[in-house]
PDB file of C-alpha atoms in Angstrom:
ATOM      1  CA  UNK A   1      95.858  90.953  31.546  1.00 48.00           C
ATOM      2  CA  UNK A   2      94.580  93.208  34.342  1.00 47.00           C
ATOM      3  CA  UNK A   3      97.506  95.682  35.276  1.00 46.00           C
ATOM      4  CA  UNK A   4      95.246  97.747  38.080  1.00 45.00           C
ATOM      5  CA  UNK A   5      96.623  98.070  41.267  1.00 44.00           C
ATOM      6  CA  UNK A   6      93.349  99.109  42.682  1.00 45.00           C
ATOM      7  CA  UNK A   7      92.725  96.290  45.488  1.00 44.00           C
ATOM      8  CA  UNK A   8      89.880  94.290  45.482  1.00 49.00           C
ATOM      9  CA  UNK A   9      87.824  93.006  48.330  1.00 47.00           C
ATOM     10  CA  UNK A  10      88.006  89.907  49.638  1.00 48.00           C
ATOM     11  CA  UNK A  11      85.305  87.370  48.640  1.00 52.00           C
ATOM     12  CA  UNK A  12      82.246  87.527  51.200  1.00 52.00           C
ATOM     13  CA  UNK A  13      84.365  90.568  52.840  1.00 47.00           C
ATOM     14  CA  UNK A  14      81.988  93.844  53.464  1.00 50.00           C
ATOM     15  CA  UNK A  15      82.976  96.735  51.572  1.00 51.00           C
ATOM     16  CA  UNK A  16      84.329  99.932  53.291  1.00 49.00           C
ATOM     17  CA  UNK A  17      84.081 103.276  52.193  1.00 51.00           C
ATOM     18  CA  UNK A  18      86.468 105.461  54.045  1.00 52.00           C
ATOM     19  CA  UNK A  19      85.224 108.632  55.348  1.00 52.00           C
ATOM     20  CA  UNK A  20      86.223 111.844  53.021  1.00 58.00           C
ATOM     21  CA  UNK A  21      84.247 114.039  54.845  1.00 59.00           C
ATOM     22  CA  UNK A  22      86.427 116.352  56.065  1.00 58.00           C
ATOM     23  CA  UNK A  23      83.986 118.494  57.733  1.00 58.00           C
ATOM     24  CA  UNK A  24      82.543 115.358  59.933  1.00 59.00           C
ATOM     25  CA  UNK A  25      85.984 114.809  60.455  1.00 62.00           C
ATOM     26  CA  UNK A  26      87.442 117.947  61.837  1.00 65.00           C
ATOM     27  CA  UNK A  27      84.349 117.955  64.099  1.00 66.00           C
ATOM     28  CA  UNK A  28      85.450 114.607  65.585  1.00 68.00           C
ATOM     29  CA  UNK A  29      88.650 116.087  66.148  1.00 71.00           C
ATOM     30  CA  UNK A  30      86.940 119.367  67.700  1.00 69.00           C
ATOM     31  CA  UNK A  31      85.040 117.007  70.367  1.00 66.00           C
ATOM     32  CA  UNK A  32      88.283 114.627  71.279  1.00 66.00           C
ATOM     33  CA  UNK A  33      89.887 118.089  72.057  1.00 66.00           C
ATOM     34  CA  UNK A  34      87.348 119.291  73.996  1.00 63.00           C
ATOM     35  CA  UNK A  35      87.065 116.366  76.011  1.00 66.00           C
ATOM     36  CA  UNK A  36      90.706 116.036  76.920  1.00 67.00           C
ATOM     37  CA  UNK A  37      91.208 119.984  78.029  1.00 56.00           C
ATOM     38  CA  UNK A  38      87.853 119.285  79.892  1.00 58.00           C
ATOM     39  CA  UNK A  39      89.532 116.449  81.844  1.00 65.00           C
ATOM     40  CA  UNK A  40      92.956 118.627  82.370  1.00 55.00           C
ATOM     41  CA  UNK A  41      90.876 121.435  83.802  1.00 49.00           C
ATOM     42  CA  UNK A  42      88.976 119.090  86.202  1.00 52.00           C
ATOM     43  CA  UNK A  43      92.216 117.410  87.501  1.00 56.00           C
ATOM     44  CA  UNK A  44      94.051 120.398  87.823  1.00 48.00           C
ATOM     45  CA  UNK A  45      90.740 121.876  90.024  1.00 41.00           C
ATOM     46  CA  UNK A  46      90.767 118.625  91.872  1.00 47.00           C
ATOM     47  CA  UNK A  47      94.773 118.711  92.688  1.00 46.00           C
ATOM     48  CA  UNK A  48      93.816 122.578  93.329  1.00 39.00           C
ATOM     49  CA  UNK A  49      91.604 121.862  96.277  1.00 38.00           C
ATOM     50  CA  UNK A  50      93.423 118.699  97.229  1.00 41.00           C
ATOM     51  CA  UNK A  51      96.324 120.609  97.723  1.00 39.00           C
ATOM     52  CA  UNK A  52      94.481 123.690  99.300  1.00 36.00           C
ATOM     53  CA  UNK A  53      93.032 121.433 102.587  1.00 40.00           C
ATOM     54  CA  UNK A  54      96.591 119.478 102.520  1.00 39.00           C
ATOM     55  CA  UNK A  55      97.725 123.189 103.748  1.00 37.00           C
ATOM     56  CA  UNK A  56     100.247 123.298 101.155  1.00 35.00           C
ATOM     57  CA  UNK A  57      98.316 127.448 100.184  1.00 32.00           C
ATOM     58  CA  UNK A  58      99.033 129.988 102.161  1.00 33.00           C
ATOM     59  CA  UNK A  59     101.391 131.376 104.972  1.00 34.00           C
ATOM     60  CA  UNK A  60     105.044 130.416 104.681  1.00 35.00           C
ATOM     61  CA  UNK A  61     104.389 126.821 105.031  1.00 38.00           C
ATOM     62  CA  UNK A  62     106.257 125.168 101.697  1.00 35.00           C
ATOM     63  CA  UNK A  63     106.961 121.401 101.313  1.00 35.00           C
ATOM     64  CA  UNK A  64     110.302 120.649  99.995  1.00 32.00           C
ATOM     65  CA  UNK A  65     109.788 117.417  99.787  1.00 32.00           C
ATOM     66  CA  UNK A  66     107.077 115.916  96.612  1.00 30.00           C
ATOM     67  CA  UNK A  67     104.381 113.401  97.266  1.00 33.00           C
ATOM     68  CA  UNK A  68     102.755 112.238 100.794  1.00 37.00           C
ATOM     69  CA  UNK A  69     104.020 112.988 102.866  1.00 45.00           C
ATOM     70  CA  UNK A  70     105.554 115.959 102.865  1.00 52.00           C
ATOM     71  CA  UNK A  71     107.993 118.287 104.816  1.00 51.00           C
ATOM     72  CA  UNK A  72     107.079 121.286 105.696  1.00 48.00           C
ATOM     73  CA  UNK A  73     110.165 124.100 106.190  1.00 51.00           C
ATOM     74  CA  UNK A  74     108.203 127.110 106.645  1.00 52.00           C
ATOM     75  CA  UNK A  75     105.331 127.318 109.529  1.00 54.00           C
ATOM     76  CA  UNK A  76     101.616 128.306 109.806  1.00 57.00           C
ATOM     77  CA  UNK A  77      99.030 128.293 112.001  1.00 60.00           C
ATOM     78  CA  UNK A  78      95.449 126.697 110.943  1.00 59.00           C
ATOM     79  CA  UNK A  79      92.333 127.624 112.091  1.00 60.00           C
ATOM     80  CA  UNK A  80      90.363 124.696 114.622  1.00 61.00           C
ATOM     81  CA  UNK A  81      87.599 123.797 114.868  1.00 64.00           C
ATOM     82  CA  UNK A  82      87.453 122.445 118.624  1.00 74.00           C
ATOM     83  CA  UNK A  83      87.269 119.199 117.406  1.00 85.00           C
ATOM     84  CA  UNK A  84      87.998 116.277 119.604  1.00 91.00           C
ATOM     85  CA  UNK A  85      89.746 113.294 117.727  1.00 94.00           C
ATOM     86  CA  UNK A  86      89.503 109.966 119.326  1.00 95.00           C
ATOM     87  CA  UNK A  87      91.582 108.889 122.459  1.00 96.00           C
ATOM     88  CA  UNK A  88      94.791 107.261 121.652  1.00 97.00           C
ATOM     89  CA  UNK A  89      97.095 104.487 123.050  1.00 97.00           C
ATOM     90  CA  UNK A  90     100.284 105.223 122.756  1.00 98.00           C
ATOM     91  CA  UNK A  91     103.130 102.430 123.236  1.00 98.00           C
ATOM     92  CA  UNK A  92     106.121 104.779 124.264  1.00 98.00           C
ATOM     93  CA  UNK A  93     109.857 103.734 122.729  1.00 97.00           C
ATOM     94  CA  UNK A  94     110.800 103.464 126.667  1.00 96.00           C
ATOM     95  CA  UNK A  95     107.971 100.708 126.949  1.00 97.00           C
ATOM     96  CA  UNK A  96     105.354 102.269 128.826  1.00 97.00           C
ATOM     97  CA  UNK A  97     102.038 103.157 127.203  1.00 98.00           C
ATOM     98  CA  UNK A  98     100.447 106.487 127.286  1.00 98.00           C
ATOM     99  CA  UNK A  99      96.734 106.917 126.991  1.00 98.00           C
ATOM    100  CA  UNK A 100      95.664 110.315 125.783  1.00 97.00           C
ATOM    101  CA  UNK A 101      92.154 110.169 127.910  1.00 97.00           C
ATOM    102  CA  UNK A 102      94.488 110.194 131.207  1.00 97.00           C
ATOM    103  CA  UNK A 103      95.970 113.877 130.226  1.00 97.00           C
ATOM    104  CA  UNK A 104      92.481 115.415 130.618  1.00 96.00           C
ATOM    105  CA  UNK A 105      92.794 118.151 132.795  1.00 96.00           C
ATOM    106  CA  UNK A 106      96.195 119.353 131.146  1.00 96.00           C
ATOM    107  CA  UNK A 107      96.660 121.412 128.161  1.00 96.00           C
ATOM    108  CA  UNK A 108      98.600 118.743 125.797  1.00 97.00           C
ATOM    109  CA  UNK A 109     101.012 119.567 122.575  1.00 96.00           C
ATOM    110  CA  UNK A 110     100.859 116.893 120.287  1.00 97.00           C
ATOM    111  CA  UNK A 111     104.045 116.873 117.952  1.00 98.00           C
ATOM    112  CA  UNK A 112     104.329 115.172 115.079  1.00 98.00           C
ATOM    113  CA  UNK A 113     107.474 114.170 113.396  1.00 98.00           C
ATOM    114  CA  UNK A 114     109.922 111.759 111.292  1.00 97.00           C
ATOM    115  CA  UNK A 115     113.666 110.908 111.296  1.00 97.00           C
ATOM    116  CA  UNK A 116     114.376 111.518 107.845  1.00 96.00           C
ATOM    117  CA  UNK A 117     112.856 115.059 108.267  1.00 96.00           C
ATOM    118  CA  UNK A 118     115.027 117.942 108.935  1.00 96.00           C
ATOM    119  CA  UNK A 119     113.507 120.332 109.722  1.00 96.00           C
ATOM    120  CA  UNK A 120     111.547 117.944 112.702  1.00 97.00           C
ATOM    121  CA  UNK A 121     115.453 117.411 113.891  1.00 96.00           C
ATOM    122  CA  UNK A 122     116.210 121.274 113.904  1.00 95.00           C
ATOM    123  CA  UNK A 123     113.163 121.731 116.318  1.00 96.00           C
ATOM    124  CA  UNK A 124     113.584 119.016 118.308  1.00 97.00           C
ATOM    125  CA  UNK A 125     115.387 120.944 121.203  1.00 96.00           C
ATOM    126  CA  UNK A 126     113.130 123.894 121.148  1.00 96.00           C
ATOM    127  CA  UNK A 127     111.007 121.525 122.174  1.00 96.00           C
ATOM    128  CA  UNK A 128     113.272 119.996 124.672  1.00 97.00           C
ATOM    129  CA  UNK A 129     113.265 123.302 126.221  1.00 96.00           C
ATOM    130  CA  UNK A 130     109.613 123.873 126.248  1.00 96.00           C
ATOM    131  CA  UNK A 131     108.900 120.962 128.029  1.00 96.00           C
ATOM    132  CA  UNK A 132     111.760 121.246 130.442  1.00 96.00           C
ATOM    133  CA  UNK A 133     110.667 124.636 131.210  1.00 96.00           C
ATOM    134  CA  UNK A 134     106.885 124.051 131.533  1.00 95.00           C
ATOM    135  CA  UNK A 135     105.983 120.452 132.474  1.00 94.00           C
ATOM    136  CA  UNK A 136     106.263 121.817 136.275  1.00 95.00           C
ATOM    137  CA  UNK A 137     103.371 123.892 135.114  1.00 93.00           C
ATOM    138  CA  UNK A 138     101.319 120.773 134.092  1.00 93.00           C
ATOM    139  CA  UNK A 139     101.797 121.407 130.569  1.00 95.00           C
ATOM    140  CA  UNK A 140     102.624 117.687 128.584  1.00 97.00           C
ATOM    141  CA  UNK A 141     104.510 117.418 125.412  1.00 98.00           C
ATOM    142  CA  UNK A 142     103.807 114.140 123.671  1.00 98.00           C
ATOM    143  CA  UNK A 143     105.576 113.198 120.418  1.00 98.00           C
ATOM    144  CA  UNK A 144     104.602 110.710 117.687  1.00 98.00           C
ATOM    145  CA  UNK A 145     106.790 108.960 115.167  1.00 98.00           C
ATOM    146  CA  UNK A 146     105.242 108.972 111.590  1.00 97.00           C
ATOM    147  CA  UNK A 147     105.950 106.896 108.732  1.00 94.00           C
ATOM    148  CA  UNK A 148     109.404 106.113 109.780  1.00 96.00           C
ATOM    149  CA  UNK A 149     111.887 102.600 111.196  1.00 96.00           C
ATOM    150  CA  UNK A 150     112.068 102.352 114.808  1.00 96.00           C
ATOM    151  CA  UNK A 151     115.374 101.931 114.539  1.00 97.00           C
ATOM    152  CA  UNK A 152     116.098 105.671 112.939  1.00 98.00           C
ATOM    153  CA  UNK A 153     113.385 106.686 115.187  1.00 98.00           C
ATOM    154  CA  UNK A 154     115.310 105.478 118.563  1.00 98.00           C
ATOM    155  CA  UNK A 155     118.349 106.915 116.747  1.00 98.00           C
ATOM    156  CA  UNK A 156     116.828 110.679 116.117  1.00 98.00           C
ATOM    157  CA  UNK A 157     115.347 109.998 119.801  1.00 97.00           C
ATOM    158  CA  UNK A 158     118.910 109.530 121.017  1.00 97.00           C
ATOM    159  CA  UNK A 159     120.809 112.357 118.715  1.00 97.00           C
ATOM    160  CA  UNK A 160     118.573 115.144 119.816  1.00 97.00           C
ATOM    161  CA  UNK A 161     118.222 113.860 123.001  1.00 97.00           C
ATOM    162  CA  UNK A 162     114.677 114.880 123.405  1.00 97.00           C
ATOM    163  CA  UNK A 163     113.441 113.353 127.066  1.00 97.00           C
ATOM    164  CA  UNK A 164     109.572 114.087 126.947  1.00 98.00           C
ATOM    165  CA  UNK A 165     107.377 111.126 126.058  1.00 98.00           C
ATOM    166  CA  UNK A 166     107.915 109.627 122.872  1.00 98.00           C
ATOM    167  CA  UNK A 167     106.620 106.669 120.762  1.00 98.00           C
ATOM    168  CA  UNK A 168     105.561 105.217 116.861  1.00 98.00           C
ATOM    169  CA  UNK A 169     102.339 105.623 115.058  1.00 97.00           C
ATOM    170  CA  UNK A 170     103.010 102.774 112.646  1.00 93.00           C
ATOM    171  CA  UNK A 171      99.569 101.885 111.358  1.00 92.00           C
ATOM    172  CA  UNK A 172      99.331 106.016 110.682  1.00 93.00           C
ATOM    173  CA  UNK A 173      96.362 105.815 112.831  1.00 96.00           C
ATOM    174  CA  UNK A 174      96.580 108.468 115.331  1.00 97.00           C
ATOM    175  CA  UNK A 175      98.106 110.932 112.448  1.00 96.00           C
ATOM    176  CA  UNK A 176      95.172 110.222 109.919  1.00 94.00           C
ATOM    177  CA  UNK A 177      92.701 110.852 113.298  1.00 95.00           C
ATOM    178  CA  UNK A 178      94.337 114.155 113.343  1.00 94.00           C
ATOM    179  CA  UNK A 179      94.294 115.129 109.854  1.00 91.00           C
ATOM    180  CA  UNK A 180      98.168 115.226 109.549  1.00 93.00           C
ATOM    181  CA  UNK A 181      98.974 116.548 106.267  1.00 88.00           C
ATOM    182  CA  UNK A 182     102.685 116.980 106.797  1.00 91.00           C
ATOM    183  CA  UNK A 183     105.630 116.868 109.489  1.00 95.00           C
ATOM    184  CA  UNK A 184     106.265 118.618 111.382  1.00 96.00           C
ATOM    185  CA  UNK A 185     102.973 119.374 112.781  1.00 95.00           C
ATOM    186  CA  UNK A 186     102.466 119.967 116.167  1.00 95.00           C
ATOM    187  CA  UNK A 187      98.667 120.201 117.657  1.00 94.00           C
ATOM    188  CA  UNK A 188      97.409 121.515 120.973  1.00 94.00           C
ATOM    189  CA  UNK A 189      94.397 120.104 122.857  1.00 95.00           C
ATOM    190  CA  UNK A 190      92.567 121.669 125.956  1.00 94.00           C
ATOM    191  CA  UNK A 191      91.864 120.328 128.986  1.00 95.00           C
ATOM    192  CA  UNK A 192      88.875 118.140 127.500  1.00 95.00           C
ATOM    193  CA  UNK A 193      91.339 116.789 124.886  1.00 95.00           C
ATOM    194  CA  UNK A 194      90.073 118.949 121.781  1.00 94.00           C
ATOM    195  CA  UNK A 195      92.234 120.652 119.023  1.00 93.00           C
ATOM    196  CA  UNK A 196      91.882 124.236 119.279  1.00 90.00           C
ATOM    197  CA  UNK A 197      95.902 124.906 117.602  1.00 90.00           C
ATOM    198  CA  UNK A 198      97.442 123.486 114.923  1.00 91.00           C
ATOM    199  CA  UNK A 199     100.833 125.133 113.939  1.00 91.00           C
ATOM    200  CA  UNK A 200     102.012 123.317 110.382  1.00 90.00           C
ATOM    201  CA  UNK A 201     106.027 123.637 110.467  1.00 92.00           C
ATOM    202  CA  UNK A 202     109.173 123.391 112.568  1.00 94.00           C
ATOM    203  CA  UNK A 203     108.538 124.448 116.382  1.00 93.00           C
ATOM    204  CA  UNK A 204     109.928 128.055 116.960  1.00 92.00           C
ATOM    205  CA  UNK A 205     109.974 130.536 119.597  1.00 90.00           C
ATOM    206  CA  UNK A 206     107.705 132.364 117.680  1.00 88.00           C
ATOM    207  CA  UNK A 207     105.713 129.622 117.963  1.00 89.00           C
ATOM    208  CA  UNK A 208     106.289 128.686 121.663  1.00 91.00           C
ATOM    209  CA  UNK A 209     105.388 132.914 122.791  1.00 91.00           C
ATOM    210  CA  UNK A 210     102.085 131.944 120.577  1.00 89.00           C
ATOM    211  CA  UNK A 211     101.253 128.614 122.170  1.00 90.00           C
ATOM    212  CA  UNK A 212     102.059 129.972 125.767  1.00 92.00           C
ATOM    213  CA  UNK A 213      99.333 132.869 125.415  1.00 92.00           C
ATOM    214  CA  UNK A 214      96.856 130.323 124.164  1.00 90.00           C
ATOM    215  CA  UNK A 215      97.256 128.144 127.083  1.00 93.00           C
ATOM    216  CA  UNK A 216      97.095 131.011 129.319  1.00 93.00           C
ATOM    217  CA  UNK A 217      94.286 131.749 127.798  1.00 91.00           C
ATOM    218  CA  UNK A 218      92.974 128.044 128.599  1.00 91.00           C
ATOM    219  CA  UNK A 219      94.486 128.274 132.000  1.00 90.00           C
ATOM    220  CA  UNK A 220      93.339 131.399 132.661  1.00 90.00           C
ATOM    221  CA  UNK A 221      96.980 131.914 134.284  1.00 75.00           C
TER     222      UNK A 221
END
């Protein structure tokens, strides 16, 4: 009787020979290696840049808050490029519509914001302010509701009491248009309608002294 416990194959079952190579083997292993820090390096270089045009480098601009989209607690200015983004329709939450193309003529600050976002409710009435003390001067504060409720919108709308022109952006339209990375974000446009500021954080009096020179400078008041 056959004790062996070597196994047998199978009838009409190829034969395998495992591989005892261990030279061919630890090369394998040398290549999956390779491959997968590869990969890490090029994701990590992608998130890198990613990250780098979000505006999330540089300045004292942080996010506190992961993922898109983000808050931003600190504040920078980015450079412009002039650029002009596309005219915009806005329906107000009083229920009139505002159509960017009819504030050519005016230097125009663009604020972006949220409910949820603090540090867009702790700049709210520096803004107030601003365009209390400047719309005689036919300077126009618009702000635009990003991925938010109406309802908490109307709500932050009525808790800060902010009375310059308000309304949603709920298709993200207007903010993608603008290359909105973050609230808050406020932008400001010449006369023609082109972005020549972008200041990435809460609104500050720093801020406003820097915004008033530049549209002095636009002015030439």
């Amino acid at each position: 009787m056959n004790t062996s416990t070597q196994s047998r194959a199978l009838p009409g079952a190829p034969a395998t020979t495992p591989d005892r190579n261990p030279a061919r083997t630890g090369a394998q292993r040398l290549v999956v290696g390779l491959v997968f820090v590869a990969t890490v390096a090029l994701l990590a270089l992608l998130g890198a840049k990613l990250a780098a045009d979000a505006g999330w480098f540089g300045g004292t601009a942080t996010r506190v808050a992961s993922g898109v989209p983000g808050i931003f607690a600190g504040g920078q200015f980015l450079p412009s490029s002039a650029r002009r983004p596309a005219d915009f329709a806005l329906q107000l939450f009083s229920g009139e519509t505002l159509r960017s193309a009819d504030l050519r003529g005016k230097p125009v600050l663009v604020n972006f914001w949220a409910s949820w976002c603090a540090p867009c409710r702790e700049e709210a009435p520096v803004l107030e302010q601003f365009w209390r003390d400047h719309r005689d001067q036919g300077i126009v504060v618009v702000g635009i509701d990003v991925w938010d409720t109406e309802s908490d919108a109307r709500r932050f709308i009525k808790d800060t009491g902010v009375t310059y022109p308000n309304g949603p952006d709920p298709r993200g339209k207007i903010a993608v248009d603008y290359g909105l990375s973050g609230v808050p974000e406020t932008v400001l446009l010449d006369q023609e309608g082109r972005i020549v500021r972008k200041w990435v954080g809460p609104f500050t009096e720093q801020t406003k002294q820097v915004l008033l020179r530049e549209i002095a400078r636009l002015t030439g008041s």
